[in-house]
Amino acid sequence: MVGTSKPSFFSYLGIWTLLLILQCDLSRSSALGADSAYMDQPLAIVAVSGLERVEKDLIHLGEVSGNKKPAQQFQLLQKKLQQFPGIDRQRPVGGMLVLHREKLELPTFLVMLPVTDGEKFVTAFKKKIPVVQTIKKGNWKINIPNMPLYANLRDKYLLIAQRRNTHQHVTSEMLKSLETQTRQNDVSISLLQAGISAPLRDRIVEGFQIELNKELEQKPNEKDEEYALRKELIELIRLTGLQLFTKMEKISATLQIESDIQLNAELKVVQESDLSDVLASLPLAEKRVPGVTTESRPVRIQFSLNVPQPFQLFALNILKQVREDVRRDLSPHLAEADRMPVRGAFDAIQQSIDDGKLDGLIEFQEIEETRMVLIGGLRILGDSLMATSLETILPYARDSKDITEVEMNVINNEHLKLHRLKGKEPRDEDRRLYGDELSLFVGTGANSLWLSVGGEKTPELISNLSSHETKPVESIVQIDFSLDPWLRLGEKHQQDLEKVKRFRQAFPDDQNDQVHINIKSSASGLNATLHAESGYLKLLGIAMEKSP
């Protein structure tokens, strides 16, 4: 917040983005068509906190990272700007992009510069750079060869644009919204579907369709059933992509940085549309897979959502093909009495797909420092069918040349039935990650299927997870990440040491190294939040210092 929040580098980045945008493609300005050829509404609006806050941001960045150069460079710029009195250093700067109705490659830009006295600023500017021509009071033309700019004074903002009438897109409400959006945020960006003309939308959709149709061509040596599944997947991508593009109203994002980094992004869709109905149906009423804990993890991904029907049908078709492959290739090698239990596994999976709920977790856990265990849990129906199938089929793995050991019922209790398979020589990268005695673990719990890769402590970790009570979750996807365990892993195995050393400047220990991402869904659209702890701000400053 202004006056209370710690500053952010992203304000500085946003300011310079606007300045670069203004310069971008100026050489094309003479080729732009009539003003009526441009959309009545902008495609994009950007708001960046004021110059005073930018300066605080850069000073804070220097204090955190030790890189004081950006603040020093900005302060030099500030001294030059003092030659032009009238700039308001407290209010936000804005930017806008407007598309041509017919030609995607001919956008036009406008920058909204806050001023305390626009006339005074332009007069000072004219004395220093005598290319400014007064058209009428509050309107000027900046006669840069081959790239004229037009300035217009409105509501204490100087609007500087490539085209004479672009300022007509700017309303008093838009200017007020700049201050609203940056009151608690350092940067705000909005993309509006209304800023794209129908002809341009048709061109974009046509290009999307052409690329997908190219992918529909059958590949050499591709079986008919493989092609059928790939074709169905492409049609799912087509349906999803077109729905998102045509039913999207607005995409907005804000950045707020105090000591940590907070990013919020929102996709707003047309209400009472098919897409709105699908998004409203995604959240699950409750989480079914155990394993939700408050302990930090090197990586944890949790997902809980209702699967839309087209994706259920696609999953069923994949299952049908796999079932047929197993019947053809594996069943002849099984004893007659063992074939029915194997079919039970497919029945359990089919019941779960028909139920339409995708609920599970994937996570790395660290054990004994610098050794990992990968654990995945997935909600299934018919867990008893799956358990019987595993008990039947896994002993056959002893006949495989790639398996050296099969241990059944490593754990066998009311919460979990777990089995272990050990392969031959593991890859070097797997040894570094999981240790020398790594194995594959597979088992079932109450309405759950568990898969894991790790060492001798893995059964205990899975048992702990499977015994946790389920907890309701608001997000359809939640991701948690900690960097320090991965840095320690690199240090132990002497991997990418130069990169690890650079990261260690920002993360000397296991503090301030976490990132949390949450994605939620509702009838109005999707909302995503990212929270990165303060070490990542320090890393940004260090990276700027190392960049050319």
Coordinates of C-alpha atoms in Angstrom, one line a residue:
M1 CA 0.0 0.0 0.0
V2 CA 1.1 3.5 -0.7
G3 CA 3.1 4.8 2.3
T4 CA 2.9 1.6 4.2
S5 CA 3.7 -1.3 1.9
K6 CA 7.2 -2.3 1.1
P7 CA 8.1 -1.4 -2.5
S8 CA 8.3 -3.5 -5.5
F9 CA 10.5 -3.8 -8.6
F10 CA 7.6 -4.7 -10.8
S11 CA 6.4 -1.1 -10.7
Y12 CA 9.7 -0.1 -12.4
L13 CA 9.3 -2.9 -14.8
G14 CA 5.8 -1.9 -15.7
I15 CA 6.8 1.8 -16.3
W16 CA 9.5 0.8 -18.7
T17 CA 7.2 -1.7 -20.4
L18 CA 4.8 1.2 -21.2
L19 CA 7.7 3.4 -22.5
L20 CA 8.9 0.5 -24.7
I21 CA 5.3 -0.1 -25.9
L22 CA 5.0 3.5 -26.9
Q23 CA 8.2 3.2 -29.0
C24 CA 7.3 -0.1 -30.5
D25 CA 6.3 0.0 -34.2
L26 CA 6.2 3.8 -34.3
S27 CA 7.8 3.5 -37.7
R28 CA 4.5 2.0 -38.9
S29 CA 2.4 5.0 -37.9
S30 CA 2.3 6.5 -41.4
A31 CA 0.9 3.2 -42.7
L32 CA -2.0 3.1 -40.2
G33 CA -5.5 3.5 -41.7
A34 CA -8.3 5.9 -40.9
D35 CA -9.3 6.3 -37.2
S36 CA -12.6 4.5 -37.9
A37 CA -10.6 1.5 -38.8
Y38 CA -9.7 1.0 -35.1
M39 CA -11.8 -0.6 -32.4
D40 CA -14.0 1.5 -30.2
Q41 CA -12.7 -0.3 -27.1
P42 CA -9.1 -1.1 -26.1
L43 CA -7.8 -4.7 -26.1
A44 CA -5.5 -4.1 -23.1
I45 CA -5.2 -1.6 -20.3
V46 CA -2.1 -1.4 -18.0
A47 CA -1.9 0.5 -14.7
V48 CA 1.5 1.0 -12.9
S49 CA 2.0 2.6 -9.5
G50 CA 3.5 6.2 -9.6
L51 CA 7.1 7.3 -10.0
E52 CA 7.5 8.0 -6.3
R53 CA 6.6 4.5 -5.4
V54 CA 8.8 3.2 -8.2
E55 CA 11.8 4.9 -6.6
K56 CA 11.0 3.4 -3.2
D57 CA 10.6 0.0 -4.9
L58 CA 14.1 0.1 -6.4
I59 CA 15.7 1.3 -3.2
H60 CA 14.1 -1.6 -1.4
L61 CA 15.2 -4.0 -4.1
G62 CA 18.8 -2.7 -3.6
E63 CA 18.6 -3.2 0.1
V64 CA 17.3 -6.8 -0.2
S65 CA 19.6 -8.0 -3.0
G66 CA 22.6 -5.7 -2.7
N67 CA 22.1 -4.6 -6.3
K68 CA 21.7 -0.8 -6.0
K69 CA 22.3 -0.1 -9.7
P70 CA 18.6 0.0 -10.8
A71 CA 17.8 2.6 -8.1
Q72 CA 20.8 4.7 -9.1
Q73 CA 19.9 4.6 -12.7
F74 CA 16.3 5.6 -12.0
Q75 CA 17.4 8.5 -9.7
L76 CA 19.5 9.8 -12.6
L77 CA 16.4 9.6 -14.8
Q78 CA 14.5 11.5 -12.1
K79 CA 17.0 14.3 -12.2
K80 CA 16.5 14.7 -15.9
L81 CA 12.7 14.7 -15.5
Q82 CA 13.1 17.6 -13.0
Q83 CA 13.8 19.7 -16.1
F84 CA 10.2 19.2 -17.0
P85 CA 8.0 20.5 -14.1
G86 CA 4.4 19.4 -13.9
I87 CA 4.8 15.6 -13.7
D88 CA 2.8 14.0 -10.8
R89 CA 5.1 11.5 -9.1
Q90 CA 2.5 10.0 -6.9
R91 CA -0.4 9.0 -9.2
P92 CA -0.2 5.9 -11.4
V93 CA 0.9 5.7 -15.0
G94 CA -1.4 3.9 -17.5
G95 CA -1.1 2.4 -20.9
M96 CA -3.6 1.2 -23.5
L97 CA -3.5 -1.0 -26.7
V98 CA -6.1 -0.6 -29.4
L99 CA -6.4 -3.0 -32.4
H100 CA -7.1 -2.3 -36.0
R101 CA -10.4 -3.8 -37.1
E102 CA -8.9 -5.8 -40.0
K103 CA -5.1 -6.0 -39.4
L104 CA -3.7 -7.7 -36.3
E105 CA -0.2 -6.4 -37.1
L106 CA -1.2 -2.7 -36.9
P107 CA -2.0 -2.0 -33.3
T108 CA -1.9 1.5 -31.8
F109 CA -0.7 2.6 -28.4
L110 CA -1.4 5.3 -25.8
V111 CA 0.3 6.2 -22.6
M112 CA -1.5 8.0 -19.7
L113 CA 1.1 10.2 -17.9
P114 CA -0.2 11.9 -14.6
V115 CA 0.6 15.6 -14.4
T116 CA -0.1 18.4 -11.9
D117 CA 0.1 21.0 -14.6
G118 CA 0.0 19.7 -18.2
E119 CA 0.5 23.0 -19.8
K120 CA 3.6 23.7 -17.8
F121 CA 5.0 20.3 -18.6
V122 CA 4.5 20.7 -22.3
T123 CA 6.0 24.3 -22.3
A124 CA 9.1 23.0 -20.6
F125 CA 9.3 20.1 -23.0
K126 CA 8.9 22.4 -26.0
K127 CA 11.9 24.6 -24.8
K128 CA 14.1 21.6 -24.5
I129 CA 12.9 19.7 -27.6
P130 CA 11.4 22.2 -30.1
V131 CA 9.3 19.7 -32.0
V132 CA 6.0 20.3 -30.2
Q133 CA 3.3 22.0 -32.2
T134 CA 0.2 23.4 -30.4
I135 CA -3.0 22.3 -32.3
K136 CA -5.3 24.0 -29.8
K137 CA -5.5 24.5 -26.1
G138 CA -4.7 21.2 -24.4
N139 CA -3.8 19.4 -27.7
W140 CA -0.3 19.1 -29.1
K141 CA 1.5 17.3 -31.9
I142 CA 5.1 16.0 -31.4
N143 CA 6.7 16.2 -34.8
I144 CA 9.2 13.3 -34.6
P145 CA 10.2 12.4 -38.3
N146 CA 8.3 9.4 -39.6
M147 CA 6.7 8.8 -36.1
P148 CA 4.5 11.8 -35.0
L149 CA 2.9 11.6 -31.6
Y150 CA -0.2 13.3 -30.4
A151 CA -0.8 14.6 -26.8
N152 CA -4.1 15.5 -25.2
L153 CA -4.7 16.9 -21.7
R154 CA -7.6 15.2 -19.8
D155 CA -8.4 15.0 -16.1
K156 CA -4.8 15.8 -14.9
Y157 CA -3.4 13.2 -17.3
L158 CA -1.4 13.8 -20.4
L159 CA -2.4 11.3 -23.0
I160 CA 0.4 10.5 -25.5
A161 CA -0.6 8.4 -28.5
Q162 CA 0.5 7.3 -32.0
R163 CA -2.8 8.5 -33.5
R164 CA -4.6 11.8 -33.3
N165 CA -8.0 10.4 -32.0
T166 CA -6.8 7.5 -29.9
H167 CA -7.4 9.6 -26.7
Q168 CA -11.1 9.3 -27.4
H169 CA -11.0 5.8 -26.0
V170 CA -9.9 7.1 -22.6
T171 CA -12.8 7.9 -20.3
S172 CA -12.8 9.6 -16.9
E173 CA -13.9 6.3 -15.4
M174 CA -10.8 4.6 -16.9
L175 CA -8.5 7.2 -15.4
K176 CA -10.1 6.8 -12.0
S177 CA -9.7 3.0 -12.3
L178 CA -6.0 3.4 -12.7
E179 CA -5.8 4.8 -9.1
T180 CA -8.2 2.1 -7.8
Q181 CA -6.2 -0.7 -9.4
T182 CA -2.9 0.5 -8.0
R183 CA -4.1 1.5 -4.5
Q184 CA -3.0 -1.9 -3.2
N185 CA -1.3 -3.3 -6.3
D186 CA 1.9 -2.4 -8.0
V187 CA 0.8 -3.5 -11.5
S188 CA -2.6 -4.2 -13.0
I189 CA -3.3 -5.6 -16.5
S190 CA -6.6 -6.3 -18.2
L191 CA -7.3 -7.9 -21.6
L192 CA -10.8 -7.4 -23.0
Q193 CA -12.5 -9.6 -25.5
A194 CA -14.5 -6.5 -26.7
G195 CA -11.3 -5.1 -28.0
I196 CA -11.1 -7.7 -30.8
S197 CA -13.2 -7.2 -33.9
A198 CA -15.3 -10.0 -35.4
P199 CA -13.1 -10.3 -38.5
L200 CA -10.0 -10.6 -36.3
R201 CA -11.7 -13.2 -34.1
D202 CA -12.6 -15.2 -37.2
R203 CA -8.9 -15.0 -38.4
I204 CA -7.6 -16.2 -35.1
V205 CA -10.2 -19.1 -34.9
E206 CA -9.4 -20.0 -38.5
G207 CA -5.7 -20.2 -37.8
F208 CA -6.3 -22.3 -34.8
Q209 CA -8.5 -24.7 -36.8
I210 CA -5.9 -25.0 -39.6
E211 CA -3.2 -26.0 -37.1
L212 CA -5.4 -28.6 -35.5
N213 CA -6.5 -30.0 -38.9
K214 CA -2.8 -30.4 -39.8
E215 CA -2.5 -32.6 -36.7
L216 CA -5.4 -34.7 -37.8
E217 CA -3.4 -36.2 -40.7
Q218 CA -2.7 -39.9 -39.9
K219 CA 1.0 -40.6 -39.2
P220 CA 3.0 -43.4 -40.8
N221 CA 3.0 -46.6 -38.8
E222 CA 0.1 -45.4 -36.7
K223 CA -2.5 -48.0 -35.9
D224 CA -6.2 -47.1 -36.6
E225 CA -7.1 -47.3 -32.9
E226 CA -4.2 -45.0 -32.0
Y227 CA -5.3 -42.5 -34.6
A228 CA -8.8 -42.7 -33.3
L229 CA -7.7 -41.7 -29.8
R230 CA -5.4 -39.0 -31.1
K231 CA -8.3 -37.6 -33.2
E232 CA -10.6 -37.5 -30.2
L233 CA -7.9 -35.7 -28.2
I234 CA -7.5 -33.1 -30.9
E235 CA -11.3 -32.6 -31.0
L236 CA -11.3 -32.1 -27.2
I237 CA -8.5 -29.5 -27.6
R238 CA -10.6 -27.8 -30.4
L239 CA -13.7 -27.7 -28.3
T240 CA -11.9 -26.4 -25.2
G241 CA -9.9 -23.8 -27.0
L242 CA -12.8 -22.4 -29.0
Q243 CA -15.0 -22.2 -25.8
L244 CA -12.3 -20.4 -23.9
F245 CA -11.6 -17.9 -26.7
T246 CA -15.2 -17.2 -27.8
K247 CA -16.8 -17.1 -24.3
M248 CA -14.0 -15.2 -22.5
E249 CA -15.0 -11.6 -21.5
K250 CA -11.9 -10.5 -19.7
I251 CA -8.5 -11.6 -18.4
S252 CA -7.0 -9.5 -15.6
A253 CA -3.9 -9.8 -13.4
T254 CA -2.5 -7.8 -10.5
L255 CA 0.8 -7.8 -8.8
Q256 CA 1.2 -6.8 -5.1
I257 CA 4.6 -6.8 -3.5
E258 CA 5.4 -6.0 0.1
S259 CA 8.1 -8.3 1.4
D260 CA 6.6 -11.2 -0.5
I261 CA 5.2 -11.4 -4.1
Q262 CA 1.5 -11.8 -4.6
L263 CA 0.0 -12.4 -8.1
N264 CA -3.7 -12.6 -8.8
A265 CA -5.1 -13.6 -12.2
E266 CA -8.7 -14.0 -13.2
L267 CA -10.5 -15.3 -16.3
K268 CA -14.0 -13.9 -16.5
V269 CA -16.4 -15.7 -18.9
V270 CA -19.9 -15.0 -20.4
Q271 CA -22.5 -15.8 -17.8
E272 CA -25.1 -18.6 -18.5
S273 CA -22.9 -20.0 -21.3
D274 CA -21.9 -23.6 -21.7
L275 CA -18.4 -22.7 -20.5
S276 CA -19.8 -20.9 -17.4
D277 CA -21.8 -24.1 -16.6
V278 CA -18.7 -26.3 -16.9
L279 CA -16.6 -24.0 -14.7
A280 CA -19.4 -23.9 -12.1
S281 CA -19.5 -27.7 -12.0
L282 CA -15.7 -28.2 -11.5
P283 CA -15.3 -27.8 -7.7
L284 CA -15.9 -30.9 -5.6
A285 CA -18.1 -30.7 -2.5
E286 CA -15.5 -32.5 -0.5
K287 CA -12.0 -34.1 -0.8
R288 CA -11.9 -37.9 -0.8
V289 CA -8.2 -38.8 -1.0
P290 CA -6.3 -38.7 2.4
G291 CA -3.0 -37.0 2.7
V292 CA -3.7 -33.3 3.2
T293 CA -1.1 -32.1 5.8
T294 CA 0.2 -28.7 6.8
E295 CA 3.8 -29.8 6.6
S296 CA 5.9 -28.1 3.9
R297 CA 7.1 -30.3 1.0
P298 CA 9.7 -29.9 -1.7
V299 CA 6.7 -30.2 -4.1
R300 CA 3.1 -31.0 -3.5
I301 CA 0.3 -30.9 -6.1
Q302 CA -3.3 -31.5 -5.0
F303 CA -6.3 -31.6 -7.3
S304 CA -10.0 -32.0 -6.6
L305 CA -12.5 -31.5 -9.4
N306 CA -15.5 -32.9 -11.3
V307 CA -14.4 -34.1 -14.7
P308 CA -16.4 -32.6 -17.6
Q309 CA -18.3 -35.3 -19.6
P310 CA -16.3 -35.1 -22.9
F311 CA -13.1 -35.8 -20.9
Q312 CA -14.8 -38.7 -19.2
L313 CA -15.7 -40.2 -22.5
F314 CA -12.2 -39.8 -23.8
A315 CA -10.8 -41.5 -20.6
L316 CA -13.2 -44.4 -21.1
N317 CA -12.1 -44.8 -24.7
I318 CA -8.5 -44.9 -23.6
L319 CA -9.4 -47.5 -20.9
K320 CA -11.2 -49.6 -23.5
Q321 CA -8.1 -49.7 -25.7
V322 CA -5.8 -50.6 -22.8
R323 CA -8.2 -53.3 -21.7
E324 CA -8.2 -54.8 -25.2
D325 CA -4.4 -54.6 -25.4
V326 CA -4.1 -56.4 -22.0
R327 CA -6.6 -59.0 -23.1
R328 CA -4.7 -59.7 -26.3
D329 CA -1.1 -59.5 -25.0
L330 CA -1.2 -60.4 -21.3
S331 CA -4.2 -62.7 -20.6
P332 CA -2.7 -65.7 -22.6
H333 CA 0.2 -65.7 -20.1
L334 CA -2.1 -65.8 -17.0
A335 CA -3.6 -68.8 -15.3
E336 CA -7.3 -69.2 -16.1
A337 CA -8.2 -68.5 -12.5
D338 CA -6.2 -65.2 -12.5
R339 CA -7.9 -63.6 -15.5
M340 CA -11.1 -62.6 -13.8
P341 CA -9.3 -60.7 -10.9
V342 CA -7.2 -58.8 -13.5
R343 CA -10.5 -57.7 -15.2
G344 CA -11.5 -56.4 -11.8
A345 CA -8.9 -53.7 -11.9
F346 CA -10.4 -52.3 -15.2
D347 CA -13.8 -52.5 -13.6
A348 CA -12.6 -50.4 -10.7
I349 CA -11.1 -47.8 -13.0
Q350 CA -14.2 -47.7 -15.1
Q351 CA -16.4 -47.2 -12.1
S352 CA -14.1 -44.3 -11.0
I353 CA -14.3 -42.7 -14.5
D354 CA -18.0 -43.0 -14.6
D355 CA -18.2 -41.3 -11.2
G356 CA -16.5 -38.3 -12.8
K357 CA -14.4 -37.1 -9.9
L358 CA -10.7 -36.5 -10.2
D359 CA -9.3 -36.3 -6.7
G360 CA -5.7 -36.9 -5.7
L361 CA -2.2 -35.7 -4.9
I362 CA 1.4 -35.9 -6.1
E363 CA 4.2 -34.9 -3.8
F364 CA 7.9 -35.3 -3.1
Q365 CA 8.9 -35.8 0.5
E366 CA 12.5 -35.4 1.8
I367 CA 13.9 -38.1 4.0
E368 CA 17.4 -38.1 5.7
E369 CA 18.2 -34.8 3.9
T370 CA 18.9 -34.9 0.2
R371 CA 17.0 -38.1 -0.5
M372 CA 13.5 -37.9 -1.9
V373 CA 10.4 -40.1 -2.1
L374 CA 7.8 -39.5 -4.8
I375 CA 4.2 -40.4 -3.7
G376 CA 1.0 -40.3 -5.8
G377 CA -2.5 -40.9 -4.4
L378 CA -5.7 -41.1 -6.5
R379 CA -9.3 -41.6 -5.5
I380 CA -10.9 -44.7 -7.0
L381 CA -14.1 -46.7 -6.5
G382 CA -13.9 -50.4 -6.2
D383 CA -10.7 -50.4 -4.2
S384 CA -11.3 -54.0 -3.1
L385 CA -11.4 -55.1 -6.8
M386 CA -8.2 -53.2 -7.4
A387 CA -6.6 -54.7 -4.3
T388 CA -7.5 -58.3 -5.5
S389 CA -6.2 -57.5 -8.9
L390 CA -2.8 -56.3 -7.6
E391 CA -2.4 -59.4 -5.4
T392 CA -3.1 -61.5 -8.5
I393 CA -1.0 -59.8 -11.1
L394 CA 2.1 -58.6 -9.3
P395 CA 3.6 -62.0 -8.5
Y396 CA 3.8 -62.5 -12.3
A397 CA 6.3 -59.6 -12.4
R398 CA 8.9 -62.0 -10.9
D399 CA 9.2 -63.5 -14.4
S400 CA 10.2 -60.2 -15.9
K401 CA 13.8 -59.7 -16.8
D402 CA 13.6 -56.1 -15.5
I403 CA 12.3 -57.0 -12.0
T404 CA 14.7 -58.6 -9.5
E405 CA 12.4 -58.7 -6.4
V406 CA 8.6 -58.6 -5.7
E407 CA 7.6 -58.3 -2.0
M408 CA 3.8 -58.6 -1.4
N409 CA 2.0 -57.1 1.6
V410 CA 4.8 -54.9 2.8
I411 CA 1.9 -53.2 4.7
N412 CA -1.4 -55.0 5.2
N413 CA -3.8 -53.2 7.5
E414 CA -7.3 -51.6 7.5
H415 CA -5.9 -48.4 6.0
L416 CA -3.4 -49.7 3.4
K417 CA -2.3 -52.8 1.4
L418 CA 1.1 -52.1 -0.1
H419 CA 3.5 -54.1 -2.3
R420 CA 7.0 -53.5 -3.5
L421 CA 8.8 -54.1 -6.8
K422 CA 12.6 -53.7 -7.2
G423 CA 14.1 -53.3 -10.7
K424 CA 17.5 -53.9 -12.0
E425 CA 20.1 -51.2 -12.3
P426 CA 18.4 -47.8 -11.7
R427 CA 19.5 -44.8 -13.7
D428 CA 22.1 -42.5 -12.2
E429 CA 19.6 -39.6 -11.9
D430 CA 17.2 -41.8 -10.1
R431 CA 19.9 -42.9 -7.6
R432 CA 20.8 -39.3 -6.9
L433 CA 17.1 -38.4 -6.3
Y434 CA 15.8 -41.5 -4.4
G435 CA 19.0 -43.3 -3.1
D436 CA 20.6 -46.6 -4.1
E437 CA 17.9 -48.9 -2.7
L438 CA 14.9 -47.4 -4.6
S439 CA 11.9 -49.5 -5.4
L440 CA 8.4 -49.0 -6.8
F441 CA 5.5 -49.3 -4.3
V442 CA 1.9 -49.8 -5.3
G443 CA -1.1 -50.4 -3.2
T444 CA -4.7 -49.5 -2.2
G445 CA -6.4 -47.9 0.7
A446 CA -10.0 -46.8 1.4
N447 CA -11.2 -45.5 -2.0
S448 CA -7.6 -44.8 -3.0
L449 CA -4.8 -46.1 -5.2
W450 CA -1.2 -45.3 -4.1
L451 CA 2.0 -45.3 -6.3
S452 CA 5.4 -44.3 -5.0
V453 CA 9.1 -44.4 -5.8
G454 CA 11.6 -44.4 -3.0
G455 CA 13.7 -46.3 -0.5
E456 CA 13.1 -48.3 2.6
K457 CA 11.2 -45.6 4.5
T458 CA 8.6 -45.2 1.8
P459 CA 6.0 -47.6 3.3
E460 CA 6.0 -45.6 6.5
L461 CA 5.4 -42.3 4.7
I462 CA 2.5 -43.8 2.6
S463 CA 1.0 -45.3 5.7
N464 CA 1.1 -41.9 7.4
L465 CA -0.6 -40.2 4.5
S466 CA -3.3 -42.9 4.0
S467 CA -4.3 -42.6 7.7
H468 CA -4.9 -38.9 7.6
E469 CA -8.5 -37.7 7.6
T470 CA -9.7 -36.1 4.4
K471 CA -10.3 -32.4 4.5
P472 CA -12.5 -30.3 2.2
V473 CA -10.6 -28.0 -0.2
E474 CA -11.7 -24.8 -1.9
S475 CA -9.3 -25.0 -4.8
I476 CA -9.5 -27.3 -7.8
V477 CA -5.7 -27.3 -8.0
Q478 CA -3.2 -26.4 -5.3
I479 CA 0.6 -26.4 -5.7
D480 CA 3.2 -25.9 -3.0
F481 CA 6.9 -25.7 -3.7
S482 CA 10.1 -25.3 -1.5
L483 CA 13.4 -24.5 -3.2
D484 CA 15.9 -25.3 -0.4
P485 CA 15.7 -29.1 -0.6
W486 CA 16.5 -29.1 -4.3
L487 CA 19.5 -26.8 -3.7
R488 CA 20.8 -29.2 -1.0
L489 CA 20.3 -32.1 -3.4
G490 CA 22.4 -30.3 -6.1
E491 CA 25.1 -29.5 -3.6
K492 CA 25.4 -33.1 -2.4
H493 CA 25.7 -34.6 -5.8
Q494 CA 27.8 -31.7 -7.3
Q495 CA 25.2 -31.0 -10.0
D496 CA 24.8 -27.5 -11.6
L497 CA 26.9 -26.0 -8.8
E498 CA 27.3 -22.6 -10.6
K499 CA 23.5 -22.3 -10.7
V500 CA 23.1 -23.5 -7.1
K501 CA 25.6 -20.9 -6.0
R502 CA 23.7 -18.1 -7.6
F503 CA 20.4 -19.3 -5.9
R504 CA 22.2 -19.7 -2.6
Q505 CA 22.8 -15.9 -2.6
A506 CA 19.1 -15.4 -2.3
F507 CA 18.3 -18.6 -0.3
P508 CA 21.1 -19.2 2.2
D509 CA 18.9 -21.6 4.2
D510 CA 15.4 -23.0 4.3
Q511 CA 13.7 -19.7 5.1
N512 CA 11.6 -17.6 2.7
D513 CA 11.9 -20.2 -0.2
Q514 CA 8.2 -21.3 -0.6
V515 CA 5.8 -20.7 -3.5
H516 CA 2.0 -21.4 -3.2
I517 CA -0.4 -21.5 -6.1
N518 CA -4.2 -21.9 -5.9
I519 CA -6.7 -22.2 -8.7
K520 CA -10.4 -21.9 -8.1
S521 CA -13.4 -22.2 -10.4
S522 CA -16.9 -20.8 -10.3
A523 CA -19.7 -19.8 -12.8
S524 CA -18.0 -16.4 -13.3
G525 CA -14.7 -17.9 -14.4
L526 CA -11.3 -19.1 -13.1
N527 CA -9.2 -17.4 -10.4
A528 CA -5.5 -18.1 -9.7
T529 CA -3.3 -16.8 -7.0
L530 CA 0.5 -17.1 -6.6
H531 CA 2.3 -16.2 -3.4
A532 CA 6.1 -16.3 -3.4
E533 CA 8.1 -15.6 -0.3
S534 CA 10.7 -12.8 0.0
G535 CA 13.7 -14.9 -1.1
Y536 CA 12.3 -14.7 -4.7
L537 CA 12.4 -10.9 -4.6
K538 CA 16.0 -11.0 -3.6
L539 CA 16.7 -13.5 -6.4
L540 CA 15.2 -11.1 -8.9
G541 CA 17.5 -8.3 -7.8
I542 CA 20.5 -10.6 -8.0
A543 CA 19.5 -11.8 -11.5
M544 CA 19.2 -8.2 -12.7
E545 CA 22.8 -7.6 -11.5
K546 CA 24.1 -10.6 -13.4
S547 CA 22.2 -9.9 -16.6
P548 CA 24.2 -8.1 -19.4

